[in-house]
């Protein structure tokens, strides 16, 4: 009987091999089909989320473009409108100061009308401001345009990283949330190129064309609003749970994880069993924070301030003045040198974007702050002791390019990534807005005081001060910034609630859970 069985399957061991081979083949074929479906879904999801991140970041081109273009346009504005040095400082720095009002308003606006439509509002306000600046015939009118543009930029800068963090899958959140900083750098480079391209026009026309070109990126935001979805986390806060589920289905690579992720968001928002989200006094909680929220605020607000008080905007806004101090006299050569700064900044931000989810946030911050400290100190040495010869010029350009390179490796992108991911859902928009306010105030103070301070203690002396501040930022990163790589937004909230030494937060939560289970 057994022999018949063997004969039916072939002879001896060979028969068994054939049988198992046939079953393995069927299983492999089934797995291949599933694998192909999974790969197709993964590719579609990645392209969709990538497109959302790109479109959401378009407003950030405006900030970068303004920073870059104003460094050269101010030369022609001064000659055309005959403004004083103090007026130059005010004109350059007021946009950063005014943008804080946009960022503050953005927290409430994004909670009220949504993340997506806040982006549209930012683009419209900026377009109006840029139009006023382009047609300005006096310093006063120019200031009105700068005021409006600042409001629009404040809204856009605050909301983009929050939106991207809320739609991104955990594994790629750092990469995608870096996009706003990438687009800021792209805008800076475009501003520098615009300066160089239109510097040959008359004094009356050149700066107007430079400023008018900045309107173009915001036009594309209007098209983006019809493509990108609303944030699923905002939809949950509005009790639009089914719509949030549909967005999560589009933005998560693994369909089975959608319900799990949705439940995490519901729990974080304080919604269970379809109960409507009850809005709390957010600002009251921010002004009287719990210990965990206090750690979040110190980390988020502090890193935003350090990003600016280390002098990056002074380096970018006033790069022509820095190079002039080093010995370059010709206006066209000055603007050509600034293009090198823009190219360096853009290249290194692209590199940071590729490694932020592999190396982590904190290692990049260490590399960035240490490198910036060295470059700022070397720039101070160059401007103070090397004079205006060829060696001094070369060393100054190398130091400036090195500073913006190290900034773009860490402090630039990681700052916005952290502040978009460390706060709880119910507080995220307005807490991130508070961080953006710190960023914009610090930027404005640096931009509006750089020329005056440089006259008192020299340009080189000013960069010695920046190098000291940058050295302090290294200590701040060590003491106050946790590692958030590989954790969901909801897990990061739990990370800050841990009363243990959270400087050791580079350890994954899963590892901690395993250790607890073993004990």
Coordinates of C-alpha atoms in Angstrom, one line a residue:
X1 CA 0.0 0.0 0.0
X2 CA 2.8 2.3 0.9
X3 CA 4.6 1.3 -2.3
X4 CA 1.5 2.4 -4.3
X5 CA 1.6 5.7 -2.6
X6 CA 5.3 6.1 -3.5
X7 CA 4.6 5.1 -7.1
X8 CA 1.8 7.6 -7.4
X9 CA 4.2 10.4 -6.5
X10 CA 7.2 9.1 -8.4
X11 CA 9.9 6.8 -7.1
X12 CA 11.3 7.1 -3.6
X13 CA 12.9 10.3 -2.5
X14 CA 12.6 11.9 -5.9
X15 CA 8.8 11.7 -5.7
X16 CA 8.8 13.6 -2.4
X17 CA 11.1 16.2 -3.8
X18 CA 8.8 16.7 -6.8
X19 CA 5.9 17.1 -4.5
X20 CA 7.5 19.6 -2.3
X21 CA 9.0 21.4 -5.2
X22 CA 5.5 21.8 -6.7
X23 CA 4.1 23.2 -3.4
X24 CA 7.1 25.5 -3.1
X25 CA 6.6 26.8 -6.6
X26 CA 2.9 27.5 -5.9
X27 CA 3.8 29.3 -2.7
X28 CA 6.6 31.3 -4.4
X29 CA 4.2 32.3 -7.2
X30 CA 1.7 33.5 -4.6
X31 CA 4.3 35.4 -2.7
X32 CA 5.6 37.0 -5.9
X33 CA 2.2 38.3 -6.7
X34 CA 1.8 39.7 -3.2
X35 CA 5.3 41.2 -3.4
X36 CA 4.6 42.8 -6.7
X37 CA 1.3 44.3 -5.4
X38 CA 3.2 45.6 -2.3
X39 CA 5.9 47.1 -4.4
X40 CA 3.4 48.8 -6.7
X41 CA 1.5 50.3 -3.7
X42 CA 4.8 51.4 -2.1
X43 CA 6.0 53.2 -5.2
X44 CA 2.6 54.9 -5.7
X45 CA 2.5 56.0 -2.1
X46 CA 6.0 57.3 -2.1
X47 CA 5.4 59.3 -5.3
X48 CA 2.2 60.7 -3.8
X49 CA 3.7 61.7 -0.5
X50 CA 6.7 63.2 -2.2
X51 CA 4.5 65.3 -4.4
X52 CA 2.6 66.5 -1.3
X53 CA 5.9 67.5 0.4
X54 CA 7.1 69.4 -2.7
X55 CA 3.9 71.3 -3.2
X56 CA 3.7 72.1 0.5
X57 CA 7.2 73.5 0.5
X58 CA 6.7 76.0 -2.4
X59 CA 6.0 78.9 0.0
X60 CA 9.4 78.3 1.5
X61 CA 11.0 79.3 -1.8
X62 CA 9.6 82.8 -1.1
X63 CA 11.6 83.2 2.2
X64 CA 14.8 81.9 0.6
X65 CA 14.3 84.0 -2.5
X66 CA 13.8 87.1 -0.4
X67 CA 16.9 86.4 1.7
X68 CA 19.0 85.8 -1.4
X69 CA 17.7 88.6 -3.6
X70 CA 17.7 91.3 -1.0
X71 CA 21.4 90.8 -0.4
X72 CA 22.0 92.2 -3.9
X73 CA 18.8 94.3 -4.5
X74 CA 19.6 96.4 -1.5
X75 CA 22.7 97.8 -3.3
X76 CA 20.5 99.1 -6.1
X77 CA 17.6 100.2 -3.8
X78 CA 20.1 102.3 -1.8
X79 CA 21.3 104.0 -5.0
X80 CA 17.8 104.5 -6.5
X81 CA 15.9 105.6 -3.4
X82 CA 18.8 107.1 -1.6
X83 CA 18.1 105.4 1.7
X84 CA 20.3 105.5 4.7
X85 CA 22.3 102.7 6.3
X86 CA 19.8 102.4 9.2
X87 CA 17.0 102.3 6.7
X88 CA 18.8 99.4 4.9
X89 CA 19.0 97.5 8.1
X90 CA 15.4 98.1 8.8
X91 CA 14.3 97.1 5.3
X92 CA 16.3 93.9 5.4
X93 CA 15.4 92.9 9.0
X94 CA 11.8 94.0 9.2
X95 CA 10.6 91.0 7.1
X96 CA 11.8 88.6 9.7
X97 CA 10.3 90.6 12.6
X98 CA 7.0 91.0 10.9
X99 CA 6.9 87.3 9.8
X100 CA 6.5 86.4 13.5
X101 CA 3.0 87.8 13.4
X102 CA 2.3 85.5 10.4
X103 CA 3.7 82.6 12.3
X104 CA 1.6 83.4 15.4
X105 CA -1.5 83.7 13.3
X106 CA -0.6 80.5 11.5
X107 CA -1.0 78.4 14.6
X108 CA -4.6 79.5 15.0
X109 CA -5.4 79.7 11.3
X110 CA -4.1 76.1 10.6
X111 CA -6.3 74.8 13.5
X112 CA -9.3 76.7 12.2
X113 CA -9.3 76.4 8.4
X114 CA -6.8 73.6 8.0
X115 CA -3.1 73.1 7.2
X116 CA -3.7 73.1 3.4
X117 CA -5.7 76.3 3.1
X118 CA -3.3 78.2 5.4
X119 CA -0.7 77.5 2.7
X120 CA -3.0 79.1 0.2
X121 CA -3.6 82.1 2.4
X122 CA 0.2 82.6 2.8
X123 CA 0.8 82.6 -0.9
X124 CA -2.0 85.2 -1.6
X125 CA -0.7 87.6 1.1
X126 CA 2.9 87.3 -0.1
X127 CA 1.9 88.0 -3.7
X128 CA 0.2 91.2 -2.7
X129 CA 3.2 92.3 -0.7
X130 CA 5.7 91.4 -3.5
X131 CA 3.5 93.4 -6.0
X132 CA 3.6 96.5 -3.7
X133 CA 7.4 96.2 -3.3
X134 CA 7.9 96.0 -7.1
X135 CA 5.9 99.1 -7.8
X136 CA 7.2 101.1 -4.7
X137 CA 8.5 104.6 -5.4
X138 CA 9.5 105.5 -1.8
X139 CA 10.9 103.8 1.3
X140 CA 7.6 104.0 3.0
X141 CA 5.7 102.1 0.2
X142 CA 8.5 99.6 0.1
X143 CA 8.1 99.0 3.9
X144 CA 4.3 98.4 3.4
X145 CA 5.1 95.7 0.8
X146 CA 7.8 94.2 3.2
X147 CA 5.2 94.1 6.0
X148 CA 2.7 92.1 3.8
X149 CA 5.3 89.8 2.4
X150 CA 6.5 89.1 6.0
X151 CA 3.1 88.1 7.1
X152 CA 2.8 85.7 4.1
X153 CA 6.2 84.2 4.7
X154 CA 5.5 83.8 8.4
X155 CA 2.4 81.8 7.6
X156 CA 4.1 79.6 5.0
X157 CA 7.3 78.9 7.0
X158 CA 5.3 77.8 10.1
X159 CA 2.8 75.5 8.4
X160 CA 4.8 73.6 5.8
X161 CA 6.9 71.4 8.2
X162 CA 3.9 70.7 10.4
X163 CA 1.8 69.6 7.4
X164 CA 4.5 67.4 6.0
X165 CA 5.3 65.8 9.3
X166 CA 1.6 64.9 9.7
X167 CA 1.2 63.2 6.3
X168 CA 4.6 61.5 6.2
X169 CA 5.2 57.8 7.0
X170 CA 7.5 57.5 10.0
X171 CA 10.4 55.9 8.1
X172 CA 10.7 58.9 5.7
X173 CA 9.5 61.7 7.9
X174 CA 13.0 63.3 8.4
X175 CA 13.7 63.2 4.7
X176 CA 10.3 64.7 3.7
X177 CA 10.2 67.3 6.5
X178 CA 13.6 68.6 5.3
X179 CA 11.9 69.7 2.1
X180 CA 11.0 73.2 3.4
X181 CA 14.6 73.9 4.3
X182 CA 15.7 72.6 0.9
X183 CA 13.3 74.9 -0.8
X184 CA 14.5 77.8 1.3
X185 CA 18.0 77.1 0.0
X186 CA 16.8 76.8 -3.5
X187 CA 15.1 80.2 -3.1
X188 CA 18.3 81.7 -1.8
X189 CA 20.2 80.3 -4.8
X190 CA 17.6 81.7 -7.2
X191 CA 17.8 85.0 -5.5
X192 CA 21.5 85.1 -5.9
X193 CA 21.2 84.1 -9.6
X194 CA 18.5 86.8 -10.1
X195 CA 20.9 89.4 -8.6
X196 CA 23.6 88.5 -10.9
X197 CA 21.3 88.1 -14.0
X198 CA 19.6 91.5 -13.6
X199 CA 22.5 93.5 -12.2
X200 CA 23.2 94.9 -15.7
X201 CA 19.8 96.8 -15.8
X202 CA 19.4 100.4 -14.7
X203 CA 19.4 101.2 -11.0
X204 CA 15.7 102.1 -11.2
X205 CA 14.6 98.9 -12.9
X206 CA 17.0 96.2 -11.7
X207 CA 15.8 95.8 -8.1
X208 CA 12.2 95.9 -9.1
X209 CA 12.6 93.0 -11.6
X210 CA 14.6 91.1 -8.9
X211 CA 11.7 91.4 -6.4
X212 CA 9.0 90.8 -9.0
X213 CA 10.4 87.4 -10.0
X214 CA 9.7 86.2 -6.4
X215 CA 6.0 86.2 -7.1
X216 CA 6.2 83.2 -9.5
X217 CA 6.7 80.4 -6.9
X218 CA 3.6 81.4 -5.0
X219 CA 1.5 81.1 -8.1
X220 CA 2.1 77.4 -8.2
X221 CA 0.8 77.0 -4.7
X222 CA -2.7 77.7 -6.1
X223 CA -2.4 74.7 -8.3
X224 CA -1.0 72.6 -5.5
X225 CA -4.1 73.1 -3.3
X226 CA -6.2 71.1 -5.8
X227 CA -3.7 68.2 -5.6
X228 CA -2.6 67.7 -2.0
X229 CA -4.9 66.3 0.7
X230 CA -5.6 67.8 4.1
X231 CA -3.6 66.6 7.0
X232 CA -5.2 63.4 8.5
X233 CA -4.4 64.6 12.0
X234 CA -6.2 67.9 11.4
X235 CA -9.2 66.0 10.0
X236 CA -9.3 63.8 13.1
X237 CA -9.3 66.9 15.3
X238 CA -12.4 68.1 13.3
X239 CA -14.0 64.6 13.9
X240 CA -13.8 63.9 10.1
X241 CA -12.4 60.4 10.8
X242 CA -13.4 58.7 7.6
X243 CA -11.7 61.4 5.5
X244 CA -8.6 61.0 7.7
X245 CA -8.7 57.2 7.0
X246 CA -8.8 57.8 3.2
X247 CA -5.8 60.1 3.4
X248 CA -3.9 57.6 5.5
X249 CA -4.7 54.9 2.9
X250 CA -3.0 57.1 0.3
X251 CA 0.1 58.0 2.4
X252 CA 0.9 54.7 4.2
X253 CA 2.8 52.0 2.3
X254 CA 1.3 49.1 4.3
X255 CA -2.4 49.1 4.2
X256 CA -2.8 46.9 7.3
X257 CA -1.1 49.6 9.4
X258 CA -3.6 52.3 8.5
X259 CA -6.1 51.4 11.2
X260 CA -3.4 51.1 13.8
X261 CA -2.1 54.5 12.9
X262 CA -5.6 56.0 12.9
X263 CA -6.2 54.7 16.4
X264 CA -2.9 56.3 17.6
X265 CA -4.0 59.6 16.1
X266 CA -7.5 59.3 17.7
X267 CA -6.0 58.6 21.1
X268 CA -3.5 61.5 20.7
X269 CA -6.4 63.8 19.8
X270 CA -8.5 62.6 22.7
X271 CA -11.1 61.0 20.6
X272 CA -12.5 57.6 21.3
X273 CA -15.5 55.8 19.8
X274 CA -16.3 58.7 17.6
X275 CA -16.6 61.3 20.3
X276 CA -16.0 64.8 19.1
X277 CA -12.7 66.5 19.8
X278 CA -13.0 69.0 22.6
X279 CA -10.8 72.0 22.1
X280 CA -8.7 72.9 25.0
X281 CA -7.2 76.2 26.0
X282 CA -4.0 75.6 24.0
X283 CA -2.2 78.8 25.0
X284 CA -3.1 78.3 28.6
X285 CA -1.4 74.9 28.5
X286 CA 1.6 76.4 26.7
X287 CA 2.0 79.1 29.2
X288 CA 1.7 76.7 32.1
X289 CA 3.3 73.6 30.8
X290 CA 3.7 70.2 32.3
X291 CA 7.3 68.9 32.9
X292 CA 7.2 66.9 29.6
X293 CA 5.8 69.8 27.6
X294 CA 8.4 72.1 29.2
X295 CA 11.1 69.9 27.8
X296 CA 9.5 70.0 24.4
X297 CA 9.2 73.8 24.4
X298 CA 12.9 74.2 25.5
X299 CA 14.0 71.8 22.7
X300 CA 11.8 73.3 20.0
X301 CA 12.0 77.0 20.9
X302 CA 15.7 76.8 21.8
X303 CA 16.8 75.1 18.6
X304 CA 14.8 77.6 16.5
X305 CA 16.6 80.5 18.2
X306 CA 20.0 78.9 18.0
X307 CA 19.5 78.4 14.3
X308 CA 19.4 82.2 13.8
X309 CA 21.6 83.7 16.5
X310 CA 24.6 81.7 15.2
X311 CA 24.4 84.3 12.3
X312 CA 23.3 82.5 9.2
X313 CA 21.1 85.3 8.0
X314 CA 23.9 87.8 8.6
X315 CA 26.1 85.6 6.4
X316 CA 23.5 85.3 3.7
X317 CA 21.9 88.7 3.7
X318 CA 25.2 90.6 4.0
X319 CA 27.5 88.3 2.0
X320 CA 28.3 91.1 -0.4
X321 CA 29.4 93.3 2.5
X322 CA 31.4 90.5 4.0
X323 CA 33.2 89.9 0.7
X324 CA 33.7 93.7 0.2
X325 CA 35.3 93.8 3.7
X326 CA 37.6 90.9 2.5
X327 CA 38.7 93.0 -0.5
X328 CA 36.3 92.4 -3.4
X329 CA 35.2 95.8 -4.8
X330 CA 33.4 95.3 -8.1
X331 CA 29.6 94.9 -7.6
X332 CA 29.3 92.2 -10.3
X333 CA 32.1 90.2 -8.8
X334 CA 30.5 90.5 -5.3
X335 CA 27.3 89.1 -6.6
X336 CA 29.1 86.3 -8.5
X337 CA 30.8 85.3 -5.2
X338 CA 27.4 85.1 -3.5
X339 CA 26.2 82.6 -6.2
X340 CA 29.0 80.3 -4.9
X341 CA 27.5 80.6 -1.4
X342 CA 24.0 79.7 -2.7
X343 CA 25.3 76.7 -4.7
X344 CA 27.2 75.4 -1.6
X345 CA 24.1 75.8 0.6
X346 CA 21.9 74.0 -1.8
X347 CA 24.3 71.1 -2.5
X348 CA 24.8 70.3 1.2
X349 CA 21.1 70.5 2.1
X350 CA 20.4 67.9 -0.5
X351 CA 23.1 65.7 1.1
X352 CA 21.5 66.2 4.5
X353 CA 18.1 65.3 3.2
X354 CA 19.5 61.9 2.0
X355 CA 21.1 60.9 5.4
X356 CA 18.8 62.5 8.0
X357 CA 16.7 59.3 8.4
X358 CA 19.8 57.1 8.4
X359 CA 22.3 59.0 10.6
X360 CA 19.6 60.6 12.8
X361 CA 18.8 64.1 13.9
X362 CA 21.3 64.5 16.7
X363 CA 24.5 63.3 14.9
X364 CA 23.8 65.8 12.1
X365 CA 23.3 68.6 14.7
X366 CA 26.7 67.7 16.3
X367 CA 28.5 67.8 12.9
X368 CA 26.7 71.0 11.9
X369 CA 27.3 73.0 15.1
X370 CA 31.0 72.0 15.5
X371 CA 31.7 72.8 11.8
X372 CA 29.9 76.1 12.0
X373 CA 31.9 77.1 15.1
X374 CA 35.2 76.4 13.3
X375 CA 34.2 78.3 10.1
X376 CA 32.7 81.3 12.0
X377 CA 35.9 81.6 14.0
X378 CA 38.1 81.2 10.9
X379 CA 36.0 83.9 9.1
X380 CA 36.6 86.3 12.1
X381 CA 40.4 85.5 11.9
X382 CA 40.4 86.1 8.1
X383 CA 38.6 89.5 8.2
X384 CA 40.6 90.7 11.2
X385 CA 44.2 89.6 10.5
X386 CA 44.6 88.6 6.8
X387 CA 43.8 92.0 5.2
X388 CA 42.4 92.5 1.7
X389 CA 44.8 90.6 -0.4
X390 CA 44.1 87.5 -2.5
X391 CA 44.8 85.2 0.4
X392 CA 42.3 87.0 2.6
X393 CA 39.6 87.0 -0.1
X394 CA 40.1 83.2 -0.7
X395 CA 40.0 82.4 3.0
X396 CA 36.9 84.6 3.5
X397 CA 35.0 82.9 0.7
X398 CA 36.1 79.4 1.9
X399 CA 35.0 80.2 5.5
X400 CA 31.6 81.6 4.4
X401 CA 30.9 78.6 2.1
X402 CA 32.0 76.3 4.8
X403 CA 29.7 77.9 7.3
X404 CA 26.6 77.7 5.1
X405 CA 27.6 74.1 4.2
X406 CA 27.7 72.9 7.8
X407 CA 24.6 74.9 8.5
X408 CA 22.8 73.1 5.7
X409 CA 24.0 69.7 6.9
X410 CA 22.2 69.9 10.2
X411 CA 21.1 73.1 11.9
X412 CA 19.1 74.2 8.8
X413 CA 16.9 71.2 8.1
X414 CA 16.9 69.4 11.5
X415 CA 15.6 72.5 13.3
X416 CA 12.4 72.4 11.3
X417 CA 12.1 68.6 11.4
X418 CA 12.3 68.6 15.2
X419 CA 9.8 71.4 15.8
X420 CA 7.3 69.7 13.6
X421 CA 7.5 66.3 15.3
X422 CA 8.1 66.7 19.0
X423 CA 4.8 68.4 20.1
X424 CA 1.5 66.6 20.9
X425 CA -1.2 66.7 18.2
X426 CA -3.5 69.1 20.1
X427 CA -0.7 71.6 20.6
X428 CA 1.4 71.0 17.5
X429 CA 0.3 73.8 15.2
X430 CA 0.5 76.6 17.9
X431 CA 3.6 75.2 19.6
X432 CA 5.4 75.0 16.2
X433 CA 4.2 78.6 15.6
X434 CA 5.8 79.6 18.8
X435 CA 9.1 78.1 17.7
X436 CA 8.8 79.8 14.4
X437 CA 8.3 83.1 16.2
X438 CA 11.6 82.6 18.1
X439 CA 13.2 81.8 14.8
X440 CA 11.9 85.0 13.1
X441 CA 12.6 87.3 16.0
X442 CA 16.2 86.0 16.3
X443 CA 16.6 86.4 12.5
X444 CA 15.2 89.9 12.5
X445 CA 17.4 91.0 15.4
X446 CA 20.6 89.7 13.7
X447 CA 19.7 91.2 10.3
X448 CA 18.7 94.6 11.7
X449 CA 21.8 94.9 14.0
X450 CA 24.6 93.4 11.9
X451 CA 25.8 96.6 10.2
X452 CA 25.6 98.7 13.3
X453 CA 27.4 96.1 15.5
X454 CA 30.0 95.6 12.7
X455 CA 30.8 99.3 12.7
X456 CA 31.4 99.2 16.5
X457 CA 33.5 96.1 16.8
X458 CA 34.4 95.4 13.1
X459 CA 32.9 92.6 10.9
X460 CA 35.6 90.2 12.0
X461 CA 34.8 90.9 15.7
X462 CA 31.1 90.2 15.0
X463 CA 31.9 86.8 13.6
X464 CA 34.0 86.0 16.7
X465 CA 30.8 86.5 18.7
X466 CA 28.8 84.3 16.3
X467 CA 31.4 81.6 16.8
X468 CA 31.0 81.7 20.6
X469 CA 27.2 81.4 20.3
X470 CA 27.7 78.5 17.9
X471 CA 29.9 76.8 20.5
X472 CA 27.1 77.2 23.0
X473 CA 24.7 75.6 20.6
X474 CA 26.8 72.4 20.7
X475 CA 26.1 72.2 24.5
X476 CA 22.4 72.9 23.9
X477 CA 22.2 70.0 21.5
X478 CA 23.9 67.6 23.9
X479 CA 21.7 68.6 26.9
X480 CA 18.3 69.3 25.4
X481 CA 17.8 67.6 22.0
X482 CA 16.7 63.9 22.0
X483 CA 17.0 61.5 19.0
X484 CA 13.6 61.2 17.2
X485 CA 14.7 59.1 14.3
X486 CA 12.4 56.1 13.5
X487 CA 9.7 57.0 16.0
X488 CA 6.1 57.9 15.2
X489 CA 4.8 61.3 16.2
X490 CA 2.8 59.6 19.0
X491 CA 5.9 57.7 20.2
X492 CA 7.9 60.9 20.4
X493 CA 5.3 62.4 22.7
X494 CA 5.8 59.4 25.0
X495 CA 9.6 59.9 24.8
X496 CA 9.3 63.4 26.3
X497 CA 7.1 62.0 29.1
X498 CA 9.8 59.7 30.3
X499 CA 11.2 60.9 33.6
X500 CA 14.5 59.0 33.0
X501 CA 17.5 60.5 31.3
X502 CA 16.1 61.4 27.9
X503 CA 19.5 62.3 26.5
X504 CA 19.8 58.5 26.0
X505 CA 16.7 58.6 23.7
X506 CA 18.7 57.3 20.8
X507 CA 17.6 53.9 22.0
X508 CA 14.5 52.8 20.2
X509 CA 11.3 52.5 22.2
X510 CA 11.0 48.8 21.1
X511 CA 14.4 48.1 22.6
X512 CA 13.2 49.6 25.9
X513 CA 10.1 47.5 25.9
X514 CA 12.1 44.4 25.4
X515 CA 14.4 45.3 28.3
X516 CA 11.4 45.8 30.6
X517 CA 9.9 42.5 29.5
X518 CA 13.2 40.7 30.3
X519 CA 13.3 42.2 33.8

